[in-house]
Coordinates of C-alpha atoms and ligand atoms in Angstrom, one line a residue:
X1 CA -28.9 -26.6 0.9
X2 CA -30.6 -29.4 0.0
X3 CA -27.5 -32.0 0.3
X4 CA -27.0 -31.3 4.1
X5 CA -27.0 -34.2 6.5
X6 CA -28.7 -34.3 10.0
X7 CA -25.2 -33.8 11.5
X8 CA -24.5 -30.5 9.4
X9 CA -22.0 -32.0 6.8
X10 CA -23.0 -32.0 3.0
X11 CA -23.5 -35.7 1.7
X12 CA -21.9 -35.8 -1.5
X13 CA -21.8 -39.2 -3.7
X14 CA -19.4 -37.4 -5.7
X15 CA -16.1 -36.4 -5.0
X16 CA -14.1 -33.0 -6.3
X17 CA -10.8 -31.5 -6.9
X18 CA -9.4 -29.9 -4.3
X19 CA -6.4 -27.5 -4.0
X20 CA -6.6 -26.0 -0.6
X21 CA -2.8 -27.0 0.5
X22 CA -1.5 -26.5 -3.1
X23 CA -2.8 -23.6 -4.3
X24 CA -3.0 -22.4 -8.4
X25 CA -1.4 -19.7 -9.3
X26 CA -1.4 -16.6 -7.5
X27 CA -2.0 -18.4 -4.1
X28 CA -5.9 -19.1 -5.5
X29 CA -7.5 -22.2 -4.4
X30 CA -9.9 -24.3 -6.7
X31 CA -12.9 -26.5 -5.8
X32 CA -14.9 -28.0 -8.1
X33 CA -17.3 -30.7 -7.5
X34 CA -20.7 -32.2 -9.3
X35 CA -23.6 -31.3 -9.1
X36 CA -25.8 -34.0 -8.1
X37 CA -29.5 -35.1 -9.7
X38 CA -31.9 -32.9 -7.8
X39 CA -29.4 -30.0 -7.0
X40 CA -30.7 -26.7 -7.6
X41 CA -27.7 -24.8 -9.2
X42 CA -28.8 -21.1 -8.4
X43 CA -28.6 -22.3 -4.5
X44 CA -25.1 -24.0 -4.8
X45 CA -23.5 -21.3 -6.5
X46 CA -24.4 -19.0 -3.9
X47 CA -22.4 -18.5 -0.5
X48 CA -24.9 -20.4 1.6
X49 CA -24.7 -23.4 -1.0
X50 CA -20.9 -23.5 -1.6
X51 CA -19.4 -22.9 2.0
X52 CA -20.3 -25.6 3.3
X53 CA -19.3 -27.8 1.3
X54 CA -15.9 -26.1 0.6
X55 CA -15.3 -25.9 4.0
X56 CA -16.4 -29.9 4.3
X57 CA -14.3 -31.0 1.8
X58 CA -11.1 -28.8 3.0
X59 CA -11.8 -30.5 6.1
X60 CA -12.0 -34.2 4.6
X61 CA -8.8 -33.4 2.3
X62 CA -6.4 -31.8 5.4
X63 CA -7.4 -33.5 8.4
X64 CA -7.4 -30.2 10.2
X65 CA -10.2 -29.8 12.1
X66 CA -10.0 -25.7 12.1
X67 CA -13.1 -24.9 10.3
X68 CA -12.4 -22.4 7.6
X69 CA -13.6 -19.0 9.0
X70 CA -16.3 -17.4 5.9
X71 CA -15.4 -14.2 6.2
X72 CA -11.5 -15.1 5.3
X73 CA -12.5 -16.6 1.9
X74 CA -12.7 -14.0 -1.3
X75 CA -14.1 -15.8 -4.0
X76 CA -13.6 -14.9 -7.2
X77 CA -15.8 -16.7 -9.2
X78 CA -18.0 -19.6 -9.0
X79 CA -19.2 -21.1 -12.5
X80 CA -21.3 -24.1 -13.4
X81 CA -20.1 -25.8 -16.2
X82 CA -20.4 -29.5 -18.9
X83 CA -17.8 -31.2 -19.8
X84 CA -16.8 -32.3 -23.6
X85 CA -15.2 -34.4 -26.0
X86 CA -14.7 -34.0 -29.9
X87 CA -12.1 -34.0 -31.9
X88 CA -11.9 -32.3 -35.4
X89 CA -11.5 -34.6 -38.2
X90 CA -9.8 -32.1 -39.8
X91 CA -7.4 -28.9 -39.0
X92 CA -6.8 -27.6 -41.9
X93 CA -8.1 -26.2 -45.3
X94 CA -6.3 -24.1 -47.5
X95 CA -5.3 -21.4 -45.2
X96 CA -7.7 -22.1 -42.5
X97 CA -6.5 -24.3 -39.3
X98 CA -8.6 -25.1 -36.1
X99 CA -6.0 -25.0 -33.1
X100 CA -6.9 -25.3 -28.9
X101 CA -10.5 -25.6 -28.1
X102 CA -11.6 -25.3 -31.6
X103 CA -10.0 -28.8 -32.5
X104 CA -10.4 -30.5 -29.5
X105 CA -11.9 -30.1 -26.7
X106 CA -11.4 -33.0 -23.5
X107 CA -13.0 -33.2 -19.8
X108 CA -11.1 -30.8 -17.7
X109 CA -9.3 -33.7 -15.3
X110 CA -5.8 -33.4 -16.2
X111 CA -5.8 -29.9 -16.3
X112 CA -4.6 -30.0 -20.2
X113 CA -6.1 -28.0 -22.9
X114 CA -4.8 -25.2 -22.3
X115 CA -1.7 -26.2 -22.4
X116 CA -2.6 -28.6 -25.9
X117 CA -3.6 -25.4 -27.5
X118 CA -0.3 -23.5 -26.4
X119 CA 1.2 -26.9 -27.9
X120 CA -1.1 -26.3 -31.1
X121 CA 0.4 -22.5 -31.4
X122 CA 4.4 -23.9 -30.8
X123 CA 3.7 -26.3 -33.5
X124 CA 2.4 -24.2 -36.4
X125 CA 3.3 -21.0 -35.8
X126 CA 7.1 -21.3 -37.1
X127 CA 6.0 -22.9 -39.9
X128 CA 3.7 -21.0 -41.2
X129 CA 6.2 -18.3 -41.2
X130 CA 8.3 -20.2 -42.6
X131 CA 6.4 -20.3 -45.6
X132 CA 5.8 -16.8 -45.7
X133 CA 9.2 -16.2 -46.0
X134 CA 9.3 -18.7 -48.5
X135 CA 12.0 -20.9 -46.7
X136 CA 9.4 -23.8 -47.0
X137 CA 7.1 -25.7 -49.0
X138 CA 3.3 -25.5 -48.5
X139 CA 3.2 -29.2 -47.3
X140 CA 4.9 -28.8 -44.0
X141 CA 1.5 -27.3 -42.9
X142 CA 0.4 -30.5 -43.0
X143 CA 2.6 -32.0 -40.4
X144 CA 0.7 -30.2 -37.9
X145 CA -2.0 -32.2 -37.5
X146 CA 0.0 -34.6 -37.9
X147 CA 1.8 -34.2 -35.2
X148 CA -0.4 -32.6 -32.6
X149 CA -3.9 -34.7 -33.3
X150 CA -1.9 -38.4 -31.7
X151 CA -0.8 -36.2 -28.7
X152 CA -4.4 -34.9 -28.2
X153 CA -5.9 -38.0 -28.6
X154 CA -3.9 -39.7 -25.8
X155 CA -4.1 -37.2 -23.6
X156 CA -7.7 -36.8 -23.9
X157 CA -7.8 -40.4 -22.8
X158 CA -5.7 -39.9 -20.1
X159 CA -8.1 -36.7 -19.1
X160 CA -11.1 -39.3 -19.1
X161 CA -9.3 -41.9 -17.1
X162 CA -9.3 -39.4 -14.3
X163 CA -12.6 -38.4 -14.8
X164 CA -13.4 -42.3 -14.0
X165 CA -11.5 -41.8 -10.5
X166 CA -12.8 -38.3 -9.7
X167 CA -16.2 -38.6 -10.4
X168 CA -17.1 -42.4 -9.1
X169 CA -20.1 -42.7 -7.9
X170 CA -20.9 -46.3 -6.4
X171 CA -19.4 -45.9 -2.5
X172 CA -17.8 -48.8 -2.5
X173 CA -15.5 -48.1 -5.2
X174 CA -15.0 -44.1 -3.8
X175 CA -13.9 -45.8 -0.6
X176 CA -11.7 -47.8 -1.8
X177 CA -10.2 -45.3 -4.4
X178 CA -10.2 -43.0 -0.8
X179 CA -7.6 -45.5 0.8
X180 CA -5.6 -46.2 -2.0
X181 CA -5.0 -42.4 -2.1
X182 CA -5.1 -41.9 1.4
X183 CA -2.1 -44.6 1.6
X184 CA 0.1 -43.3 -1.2
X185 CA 0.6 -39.7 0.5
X186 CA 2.9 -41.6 2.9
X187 CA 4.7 -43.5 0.1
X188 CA 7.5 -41.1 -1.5
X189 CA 7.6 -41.2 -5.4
X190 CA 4.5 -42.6 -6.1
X191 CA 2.5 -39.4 -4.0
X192 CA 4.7 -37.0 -6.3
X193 CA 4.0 -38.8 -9.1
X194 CA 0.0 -38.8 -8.4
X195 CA -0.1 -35.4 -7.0
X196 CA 2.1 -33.5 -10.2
X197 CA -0.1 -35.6 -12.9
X198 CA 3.4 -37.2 -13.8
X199 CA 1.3 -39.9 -15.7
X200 CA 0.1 -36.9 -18.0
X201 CA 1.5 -38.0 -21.5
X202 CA 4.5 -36.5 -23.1
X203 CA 4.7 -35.0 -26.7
X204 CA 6.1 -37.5 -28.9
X205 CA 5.5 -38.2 -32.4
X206 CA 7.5 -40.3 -35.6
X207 CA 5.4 -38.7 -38.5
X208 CA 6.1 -34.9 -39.2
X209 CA 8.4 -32.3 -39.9
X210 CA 11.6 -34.3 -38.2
X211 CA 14.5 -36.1 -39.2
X212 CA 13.1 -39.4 -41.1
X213 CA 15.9 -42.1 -39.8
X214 CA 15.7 -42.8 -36.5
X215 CA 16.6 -45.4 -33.9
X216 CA 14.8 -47.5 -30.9
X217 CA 14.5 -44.6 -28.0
X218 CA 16.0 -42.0 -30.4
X219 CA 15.1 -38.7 -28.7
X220 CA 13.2 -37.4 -32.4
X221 CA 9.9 -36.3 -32.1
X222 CA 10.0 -35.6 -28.2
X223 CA 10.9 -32.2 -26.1
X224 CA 14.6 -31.3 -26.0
X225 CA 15.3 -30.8 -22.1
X226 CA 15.1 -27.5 -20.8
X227 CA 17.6 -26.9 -18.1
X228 CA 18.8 -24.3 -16.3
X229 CA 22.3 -23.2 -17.9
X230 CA 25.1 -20.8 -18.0
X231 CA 24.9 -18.1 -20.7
X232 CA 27.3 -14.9 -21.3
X233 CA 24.2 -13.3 -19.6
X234 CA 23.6 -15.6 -16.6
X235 CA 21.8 -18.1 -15.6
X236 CA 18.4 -19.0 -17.4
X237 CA 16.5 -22.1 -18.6
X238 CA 17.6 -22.9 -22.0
X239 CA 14.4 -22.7 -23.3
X240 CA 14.4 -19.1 -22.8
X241 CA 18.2 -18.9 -23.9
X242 CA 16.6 -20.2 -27.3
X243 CA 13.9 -17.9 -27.7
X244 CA 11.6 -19.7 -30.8
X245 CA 14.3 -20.4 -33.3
X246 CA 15.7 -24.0 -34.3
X247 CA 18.6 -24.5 -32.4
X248 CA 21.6 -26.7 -33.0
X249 CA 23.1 -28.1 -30.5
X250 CA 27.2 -29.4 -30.4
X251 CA 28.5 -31.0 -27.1
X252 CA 31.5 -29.6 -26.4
X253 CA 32.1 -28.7 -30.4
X254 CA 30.6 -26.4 -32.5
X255 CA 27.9 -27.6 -34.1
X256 CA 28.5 -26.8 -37.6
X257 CA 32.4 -28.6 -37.8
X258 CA 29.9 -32.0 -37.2
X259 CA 27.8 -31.0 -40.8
X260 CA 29.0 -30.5 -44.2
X261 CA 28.2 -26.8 -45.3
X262 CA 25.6 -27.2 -48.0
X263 CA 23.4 -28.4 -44.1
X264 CA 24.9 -25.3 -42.5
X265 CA 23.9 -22.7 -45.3
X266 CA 19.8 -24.8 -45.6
X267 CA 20.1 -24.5 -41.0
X268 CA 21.2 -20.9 -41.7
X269 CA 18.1 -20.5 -44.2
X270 CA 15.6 -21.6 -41.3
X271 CA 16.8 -19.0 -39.0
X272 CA 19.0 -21.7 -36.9
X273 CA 21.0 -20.9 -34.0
X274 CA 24.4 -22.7 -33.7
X275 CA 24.9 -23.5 -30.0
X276 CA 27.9 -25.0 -28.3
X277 CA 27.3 -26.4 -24.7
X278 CA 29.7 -26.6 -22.3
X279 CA 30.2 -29.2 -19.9
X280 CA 30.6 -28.5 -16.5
X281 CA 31.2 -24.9 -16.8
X282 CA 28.6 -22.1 -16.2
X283 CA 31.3 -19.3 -18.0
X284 CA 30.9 -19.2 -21.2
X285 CA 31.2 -17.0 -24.4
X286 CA 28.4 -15.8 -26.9
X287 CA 26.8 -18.7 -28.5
X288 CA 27.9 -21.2 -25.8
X289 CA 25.7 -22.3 -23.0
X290 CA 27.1 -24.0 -19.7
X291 CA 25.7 -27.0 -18.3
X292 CA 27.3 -26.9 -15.0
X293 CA 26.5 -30.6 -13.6
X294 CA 26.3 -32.3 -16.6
X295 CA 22.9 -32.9 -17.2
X296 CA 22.4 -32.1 -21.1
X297 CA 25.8 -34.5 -21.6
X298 CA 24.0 -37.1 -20.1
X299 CA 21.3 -36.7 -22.2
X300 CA 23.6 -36.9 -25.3
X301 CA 25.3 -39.9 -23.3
X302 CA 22.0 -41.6 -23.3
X303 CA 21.8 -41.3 -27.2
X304 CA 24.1 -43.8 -27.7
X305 CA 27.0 -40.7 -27.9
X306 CA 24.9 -38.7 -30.2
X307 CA 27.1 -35.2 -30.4
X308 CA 24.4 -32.7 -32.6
X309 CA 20.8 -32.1 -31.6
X310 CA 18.8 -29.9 -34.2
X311 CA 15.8 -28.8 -32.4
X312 CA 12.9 -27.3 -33.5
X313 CA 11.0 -23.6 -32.4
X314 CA 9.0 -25.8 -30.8
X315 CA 11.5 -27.7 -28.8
X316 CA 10.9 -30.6 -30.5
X317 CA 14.3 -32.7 -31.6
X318 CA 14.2 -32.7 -34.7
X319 CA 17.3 -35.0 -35.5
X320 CA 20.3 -36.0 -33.5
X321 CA 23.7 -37.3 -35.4
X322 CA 23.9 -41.0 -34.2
X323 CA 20.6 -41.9 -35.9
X324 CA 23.0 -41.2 -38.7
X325 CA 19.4 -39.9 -40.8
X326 CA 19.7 -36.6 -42.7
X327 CA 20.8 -33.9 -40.8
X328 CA 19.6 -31.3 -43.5
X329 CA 15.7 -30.0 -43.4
X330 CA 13.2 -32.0 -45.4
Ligands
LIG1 C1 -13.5 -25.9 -15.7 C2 -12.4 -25.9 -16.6 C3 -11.1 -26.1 -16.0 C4 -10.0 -26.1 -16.9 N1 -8.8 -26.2 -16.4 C5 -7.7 -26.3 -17.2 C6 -6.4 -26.4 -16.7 O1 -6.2 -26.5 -15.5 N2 -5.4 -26.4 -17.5 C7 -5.5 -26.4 -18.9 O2 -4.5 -26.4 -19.6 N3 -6.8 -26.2 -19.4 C8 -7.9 -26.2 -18.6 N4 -9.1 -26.1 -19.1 C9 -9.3 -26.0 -20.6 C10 -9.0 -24.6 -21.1 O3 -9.8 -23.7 -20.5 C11 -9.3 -24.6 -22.6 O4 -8.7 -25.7 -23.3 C12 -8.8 -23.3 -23.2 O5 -9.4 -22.2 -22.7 C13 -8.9 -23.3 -24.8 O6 -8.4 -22.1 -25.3 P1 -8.9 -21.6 -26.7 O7 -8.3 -20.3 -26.9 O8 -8.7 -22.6 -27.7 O9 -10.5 -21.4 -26.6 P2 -11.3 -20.4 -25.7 O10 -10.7 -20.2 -24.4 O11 -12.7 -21.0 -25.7 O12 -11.3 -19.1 -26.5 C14 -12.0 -18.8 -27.6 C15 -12.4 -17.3 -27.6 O13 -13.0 -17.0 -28.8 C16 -14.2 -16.2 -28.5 N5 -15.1 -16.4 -29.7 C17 -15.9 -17.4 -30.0 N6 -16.6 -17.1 -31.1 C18 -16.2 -16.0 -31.5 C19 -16.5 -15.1 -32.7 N7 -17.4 -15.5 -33.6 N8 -15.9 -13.9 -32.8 C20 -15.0 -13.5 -31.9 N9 -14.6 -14.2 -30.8 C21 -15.2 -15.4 -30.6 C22 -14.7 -16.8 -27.2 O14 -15.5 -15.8 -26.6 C23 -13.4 -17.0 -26.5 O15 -13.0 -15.9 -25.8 C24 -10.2 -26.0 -18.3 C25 -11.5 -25.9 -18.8 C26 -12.6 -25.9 -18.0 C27 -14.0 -25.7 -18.5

């Protein structure tokens, strides 16, 4: 192809994603570079065009001078693509909403809308039921832009940073960002964090469907944790325990001696489960999930004591008691 050097190696001012030693699902490998002025796209997207540079690159990103051997490579598909950014002013009219792509769409970098439009269908799908049962008003269709559009907005930045770092293109800063990465794989911590996009940014919102009182570094808004527990069936993340309900959480009480029973009744209205967890234990009865080393208490520890966590189909919390805010739906 037209980017090979004299000594047989592709000569790329662009860099790419490479997963050949931490493959996608289903043991699959993805490379993805761009596709330089000039490049003819027909040519690179057949074998003769891509090989070589996969096997380059696998060779730049392992250090293991084994060339990768052609015939051991299935490839499953190999697609040219543009990248975009827009952002719908607007999600919803009437009984019409834009959700995933069709809201938003961000450069590919962080790997993340997919997962925003999974986020989008969590958010609004309970509560447009809910309103078709009639256990809401109209207007908490309107918290979900609400609460997704701040989430997409920042992670679409994010998404762009990493674009800046993928795709430089002056050498001198592609060397440098080379180094710094290069020097990070021996340092612990920070190559975990890199690697796993821990940067990515989390859910979090203070407008919406959740408890209105809340305190600096309440939990409101964010994801309720979701680890693995005891339940009368086994072992499972608690997430899946849940299933898509709103869950109340008690530590070490039931969760409904902690509100008064007009709450209970509006909780039992919304389809809530009523959940004790039990500390240190993984046997436990029906409605009782064990949290065998602790890790959900010290999450309510860190909530200045907080005892009940209401949280949302979505796994959003909702409320927790020591905000002292109204425990009760909206
Ligand atoms: C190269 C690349 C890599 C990516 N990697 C990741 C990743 O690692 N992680 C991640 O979370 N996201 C990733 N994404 C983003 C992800 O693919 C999208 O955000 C996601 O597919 C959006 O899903 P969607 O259902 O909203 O839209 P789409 O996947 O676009 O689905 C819309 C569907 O509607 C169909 N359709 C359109 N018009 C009509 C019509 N009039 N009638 C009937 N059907 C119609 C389309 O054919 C399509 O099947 C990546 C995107 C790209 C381009």
């Amino acid at each position: 192809v037209s980017t090979m050097s004299r000594d047989n190696t592709p000569t790329r001012r662009t860099t790419a994603t490479i997963k050949r030693y931490s493959p996608a699902p289903g043991g699959m490998h993805r490379y993805e570079w761009r596709i330089n002025p000039g490049e003819d796209i027909a040519e690179m997207t057949k074998p003769e065009g891509y090989f070589p540079i996969i096997s380059w690159l696998s060779h730049k990103a392992s250090g293991d001078p084994t060339p990768i051997d052609a015939s051991f490579l299935d490839v499953k598909r190999t697609w040219e693509y543009t990248f975009h950014e827009r952002h719908a002013a607007q999600w919803r009219v009437g009984r019409i909403f834009l959700l995933g792509d069709a809201a938003h769409l961000m450069p590919a970098f962080a790997g993340a809308g997919m997962t925003a439009a999974i986020r989008d269908c969590a958010n609004l799908v309970w509560k447009v039921k809910a309103v078709l049962d009639g256990r809401a008003d109209q207007s908490i269709l309107d918290s979900y832009q609400l609460e997704r559009s701040p989430h997409v907005a920042i992670t679409t930045a994010y998404s762009q940073r990493l674009g800046r770092i993928i795709q430089v293109k002056n050498p001198i800063k592609a060397a440098l960002r080379n180094a710094y990465y290069r020097t990070i794989k021996h340092i612990p911590g920070l190559r975990e964090y890199t690697t796993s996009l821990k940067g990515k940014p989390v859910p979090g919102f203070t407008e919406g469907f959740v408890s209105s009182v809340r305190k600096p570094g309440s939990p409101v808004g964010r994801t309720f944790p979701n680890y693995d527990v005891g339940t009368e069936n086994g072992r499972m993340l608690l997430d899946d325990y849940v299933g898509y309900n709103f869950a109340i959480f008690g530590l070490d009480v039931d969760p409904r001696t902690l509100m008064d029973e007009r709450t209970v009744d509006q909780w039992v209205r919304y389809g809530a489960r009523f959940v004790t967890i039990r500390t240190a234990t993984l046997i436990v009865d029906a409605d009782e999930v064990g949290d065998p080393v602790g890790r959900l208490w010290e999450w309510f520890g860190r909530m200045n004591g907080a005892k009940l966590a209401i949280v949302r189909p979505d796994h959003i919390v909702y409320a927790v008691d020591s905000d002292g805010g109204s425990l009760g739906p909206l």
